[in-house]
XYZ file of C-alpha atoms in Angstrom:
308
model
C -314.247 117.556 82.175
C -314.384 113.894 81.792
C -311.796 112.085 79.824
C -313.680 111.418 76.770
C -314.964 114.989 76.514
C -311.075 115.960 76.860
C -310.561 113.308 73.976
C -313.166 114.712 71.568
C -312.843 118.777 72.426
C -310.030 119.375 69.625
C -312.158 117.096 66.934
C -315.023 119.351 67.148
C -313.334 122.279 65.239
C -312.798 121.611 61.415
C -309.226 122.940 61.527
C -308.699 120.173 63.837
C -309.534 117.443 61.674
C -308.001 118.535 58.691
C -304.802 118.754 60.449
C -305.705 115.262 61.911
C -305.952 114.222 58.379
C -302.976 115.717 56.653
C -300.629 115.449 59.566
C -301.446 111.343 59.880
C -300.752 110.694 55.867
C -297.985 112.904 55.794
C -296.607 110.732 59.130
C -297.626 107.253 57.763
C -296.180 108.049 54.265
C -292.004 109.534 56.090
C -292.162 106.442 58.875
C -292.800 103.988 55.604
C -290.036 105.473 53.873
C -288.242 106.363 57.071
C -287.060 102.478 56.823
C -284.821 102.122 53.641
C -284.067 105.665 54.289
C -282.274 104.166 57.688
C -280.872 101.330 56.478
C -279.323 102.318 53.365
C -277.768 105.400 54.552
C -280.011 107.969 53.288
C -280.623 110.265 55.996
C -278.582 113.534 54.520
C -279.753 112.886 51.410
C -283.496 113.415 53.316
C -282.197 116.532 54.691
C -281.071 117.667 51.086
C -284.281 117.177 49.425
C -286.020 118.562 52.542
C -284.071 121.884 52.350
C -283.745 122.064 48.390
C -287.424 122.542 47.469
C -287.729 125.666 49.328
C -287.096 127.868 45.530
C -289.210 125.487 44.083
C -292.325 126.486 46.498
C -291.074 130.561 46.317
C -291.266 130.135 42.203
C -294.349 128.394 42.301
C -296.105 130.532 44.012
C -294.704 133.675 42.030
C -296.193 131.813 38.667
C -299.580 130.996 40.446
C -298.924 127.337 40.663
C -299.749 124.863 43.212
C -296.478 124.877 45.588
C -296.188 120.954 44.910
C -295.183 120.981 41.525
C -292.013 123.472 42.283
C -291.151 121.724 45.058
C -291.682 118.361 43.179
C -288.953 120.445 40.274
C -286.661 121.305 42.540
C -286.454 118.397 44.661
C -285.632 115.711 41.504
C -283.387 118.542 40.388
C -281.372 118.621 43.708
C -281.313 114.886 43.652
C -279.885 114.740 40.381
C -277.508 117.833 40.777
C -275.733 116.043 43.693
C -275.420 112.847 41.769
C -273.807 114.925 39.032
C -271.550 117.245 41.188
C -270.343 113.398 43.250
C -269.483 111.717 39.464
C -267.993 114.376 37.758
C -265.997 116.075 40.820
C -264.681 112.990 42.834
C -266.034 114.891 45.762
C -267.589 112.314 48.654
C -271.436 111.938 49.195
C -271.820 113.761 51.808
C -269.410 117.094 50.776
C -271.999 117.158 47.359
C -274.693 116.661 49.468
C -273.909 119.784 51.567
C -272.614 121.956 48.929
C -276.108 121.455 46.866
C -278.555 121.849 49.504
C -277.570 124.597 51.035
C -276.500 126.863 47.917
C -280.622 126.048 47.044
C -281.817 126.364 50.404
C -280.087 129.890 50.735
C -281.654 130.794 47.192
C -285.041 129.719 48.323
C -284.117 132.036 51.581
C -283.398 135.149 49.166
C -286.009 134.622 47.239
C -288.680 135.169 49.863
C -286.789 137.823 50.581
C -287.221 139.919 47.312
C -290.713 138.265 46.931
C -294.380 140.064 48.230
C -294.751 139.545 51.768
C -298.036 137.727 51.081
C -295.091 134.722 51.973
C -294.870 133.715 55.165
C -291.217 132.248 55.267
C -292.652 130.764 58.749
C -295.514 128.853 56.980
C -292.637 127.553 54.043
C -290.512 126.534 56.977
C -292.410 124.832 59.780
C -296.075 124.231 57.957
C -298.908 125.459 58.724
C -300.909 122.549 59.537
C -304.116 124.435 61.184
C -304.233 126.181 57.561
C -304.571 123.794 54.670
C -307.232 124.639 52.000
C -309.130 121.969 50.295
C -307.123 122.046 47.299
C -303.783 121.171 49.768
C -305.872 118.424 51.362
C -306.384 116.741 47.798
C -302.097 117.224 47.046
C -301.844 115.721 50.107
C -303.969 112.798 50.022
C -303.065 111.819 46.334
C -299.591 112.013 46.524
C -299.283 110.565 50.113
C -301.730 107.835 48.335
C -299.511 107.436 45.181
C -296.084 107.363 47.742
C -297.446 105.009 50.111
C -298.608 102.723 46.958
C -295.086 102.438 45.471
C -293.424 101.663 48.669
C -295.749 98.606 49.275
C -295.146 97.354 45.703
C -291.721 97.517 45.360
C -290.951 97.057 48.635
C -289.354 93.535 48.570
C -286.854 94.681 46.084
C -286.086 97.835 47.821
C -285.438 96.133 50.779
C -283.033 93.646 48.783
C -281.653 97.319 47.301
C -280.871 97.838 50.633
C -279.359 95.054 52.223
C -276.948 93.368 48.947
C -277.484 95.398 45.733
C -275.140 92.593 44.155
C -277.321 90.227 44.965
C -280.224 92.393 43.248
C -278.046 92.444 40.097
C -277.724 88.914 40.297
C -281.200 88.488 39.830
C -281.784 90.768 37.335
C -282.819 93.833 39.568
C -281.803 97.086 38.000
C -279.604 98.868 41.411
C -279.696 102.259 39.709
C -283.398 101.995 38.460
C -284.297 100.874 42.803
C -282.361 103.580 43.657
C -283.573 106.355 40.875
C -287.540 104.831 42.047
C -286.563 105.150 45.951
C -285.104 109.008 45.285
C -288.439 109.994 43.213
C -290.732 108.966 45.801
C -288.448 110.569 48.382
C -288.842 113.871 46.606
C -292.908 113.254 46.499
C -292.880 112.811 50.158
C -291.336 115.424 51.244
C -294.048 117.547 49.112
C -296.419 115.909 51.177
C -295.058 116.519 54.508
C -294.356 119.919 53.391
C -297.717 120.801 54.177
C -297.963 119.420 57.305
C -294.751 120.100 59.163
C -292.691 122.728 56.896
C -289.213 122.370 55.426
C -287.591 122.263 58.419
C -288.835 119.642 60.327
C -289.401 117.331 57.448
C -286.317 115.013 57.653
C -286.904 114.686 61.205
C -290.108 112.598 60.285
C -288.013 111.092 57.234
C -285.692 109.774 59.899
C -286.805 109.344 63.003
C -289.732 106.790 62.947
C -287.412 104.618 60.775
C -284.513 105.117 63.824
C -287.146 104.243 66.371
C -288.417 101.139 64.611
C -284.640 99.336 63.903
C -284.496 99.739 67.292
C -287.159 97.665 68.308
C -287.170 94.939 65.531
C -284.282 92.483 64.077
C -287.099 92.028 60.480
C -287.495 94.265 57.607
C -291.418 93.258 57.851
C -291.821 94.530 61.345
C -289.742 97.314 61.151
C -292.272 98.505 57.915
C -294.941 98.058 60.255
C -293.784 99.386 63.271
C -292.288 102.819 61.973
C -295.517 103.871 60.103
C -297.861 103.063 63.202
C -295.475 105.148 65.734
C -295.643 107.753 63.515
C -298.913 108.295 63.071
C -299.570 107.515 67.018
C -297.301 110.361 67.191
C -298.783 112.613 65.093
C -301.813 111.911 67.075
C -300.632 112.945 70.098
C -298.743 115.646 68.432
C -301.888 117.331 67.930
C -303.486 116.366 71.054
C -300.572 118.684 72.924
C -300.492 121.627 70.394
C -304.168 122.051 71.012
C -303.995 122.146 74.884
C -300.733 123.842 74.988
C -300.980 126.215 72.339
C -297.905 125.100 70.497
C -296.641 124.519 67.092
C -298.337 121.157 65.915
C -295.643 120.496 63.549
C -292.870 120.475 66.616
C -295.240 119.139 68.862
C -295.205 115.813 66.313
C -291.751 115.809 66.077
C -290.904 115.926 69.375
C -293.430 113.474 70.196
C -292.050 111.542 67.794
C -287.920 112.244 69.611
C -289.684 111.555 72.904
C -290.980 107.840 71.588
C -287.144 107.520 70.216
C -285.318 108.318 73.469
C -287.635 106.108 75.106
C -286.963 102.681 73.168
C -283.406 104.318 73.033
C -283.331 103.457 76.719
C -285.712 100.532 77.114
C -285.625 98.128 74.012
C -285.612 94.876 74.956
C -282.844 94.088 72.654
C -280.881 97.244 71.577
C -281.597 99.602 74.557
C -279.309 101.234 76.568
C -280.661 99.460 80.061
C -280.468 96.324 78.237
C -277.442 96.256 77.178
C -275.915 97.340 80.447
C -277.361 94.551 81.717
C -276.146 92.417 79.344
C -272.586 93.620 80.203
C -273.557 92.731 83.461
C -274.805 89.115 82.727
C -271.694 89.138 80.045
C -268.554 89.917 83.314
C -270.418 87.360 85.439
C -271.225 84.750 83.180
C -268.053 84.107 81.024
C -268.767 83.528 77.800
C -272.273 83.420 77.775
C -273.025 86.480 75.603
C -270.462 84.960 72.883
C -272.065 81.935 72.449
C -275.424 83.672 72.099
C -273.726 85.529 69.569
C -274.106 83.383 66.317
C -278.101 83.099 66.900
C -278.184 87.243 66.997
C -276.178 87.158 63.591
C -278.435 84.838 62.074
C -281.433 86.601 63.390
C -280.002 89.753 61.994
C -280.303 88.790 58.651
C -284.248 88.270 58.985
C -284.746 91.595 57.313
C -283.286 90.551 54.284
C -286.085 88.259 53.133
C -288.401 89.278 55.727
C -290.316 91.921 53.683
């Protein structure tokens, strides 16, 4: 087989390309968001949202309704529940984050328990990619089209949001209104990776291609760049290996997408391991070379805060 026929064999199947084309939005959309997700702290909260719309999906489908507008419900809800349970209780982020997702995710768990078995709690929780109908293919697009949209347009303000919110409130930037916009679309992108990759693995793409990308960038306008592309290279090749291994496409994309992460891990050319080793290295035999260099890295640092 030459290496082009190996290249097109999966495309020639139609289940093939419409996981090519739900798999890639739902990729490009979590890297994009992936980014202020990173840098603001907001990777439990991913991993909330991701868990909590599992009832919403179960209750959807028992009132014959597309499984994105439950899981649209219950994912705001959640959002707003832990904001609630955190200002009324005194309780820390993270303990209100826990408490809340799992009490729904368990609930979402006993629910397709007590439901028909026309559920498959498999397809809920890792996708079912090589499935989607038509009418998921449209959810997918539009949403992952309206997401996508929202994060380009605001996206010098969320990334001031992110970096000095009293800055933002300086200049007449609403910090709760960023952060109630940045929360929404979180919720409608998980509802479009739900299709592609399942509850499960979802906040692995909400995190990971963001992780990857701060690694190899100092600017806010690379790293928005950078983290969408990997992630959609990855959910290329993803695919490419579930086909020819006969594997779960949504783990084969997210552990193509961990493989691309321990790579720069160890090889940035700034903020990888090796690097910095030998930076230690150059650091013990040099004096105080690294320290002078220090001030220029500081200032470079702050290239993502106008850099959007």
């Amino acid at each position: 087989m030459t290496v082009v026929a190996w290249l097109a064999e999966p495309w020639q199947y139609e289940f093939m390309q419409r996981a090519l084309l739900v798999t890639v939005v739902a990729a490009v959309v979590c890297g994009l968001l992936s980014c202020w997700l990173v840098l603001i702290g907001w990777s439990l909260l991913g991993d909330a949202v991701a868990h909590a719309v599992l009832p919403g999906v179960v209750l959807a489908y028992l009132a014959g309704v597309p499984f994105a507008v439950g899981a649209l419900v219950f994912g705001l809800g959640a959002v707003a529940l832990i904001g609630m349970v955190r200002e009324t209780t005194g309780l820390r982020e993270d303990t209100a984050i826990g408490v809340v997702f799992t009490t729904l995710f368990a609930l979402g768990i006993v629910l397709v328990s007590v439901t028909p078995s026309q559920i498959d709690l498999g397809h809920i929780l890792f996708g079912n990619v090589l499935g989607v109908s038509d009418v998921d293919i449209a959810q997918v697009v539009v949403l992952g089209a309206l997401a996508f949209t929202v994060l380009v347009l605001k996206r010098r303000d969320l990334t001031l949001y992110a970096f000095d919110r009293t800055h933002a409130h300086a200049v007449g930037i609403s910090p709760r209104v960023l952060a109630a916009l940045l929360l929404g679309v979180l919720a409608l992108t998980v509802v479009v990776a739900l299709q592609a990759i399942g509850v499960v693995l979802v906040v692995a793409m909400l995190i990971t291609p963001g992780a990857t990308a701060f690694l190899l960038t100092e600017r806010m306008s690379r790293m928005l760049v950078i983290a969408p592309v990997l992630a959609g290279g990855c959910a290329l090749a993803g695919l490419y290996a579930s086909y020819y291994l006969d594997a779960s496409s949504g783990g084969m994309v997210v552990l193509a997408q961990g493989l691309v992460f321990a790579l720069v891990f160890l090889f940035a050319p700034r903020r990888g391991v090796l690097r910095r080793l030998r930076g230690r290295g150059a650091a013990a035999g040099g004096g105080l070379a690294s320290d002078a260099a220090a001030p220029a890295q500081a200032a470079t640092a702050l290239g993502p805060r106008l850099g959007a």
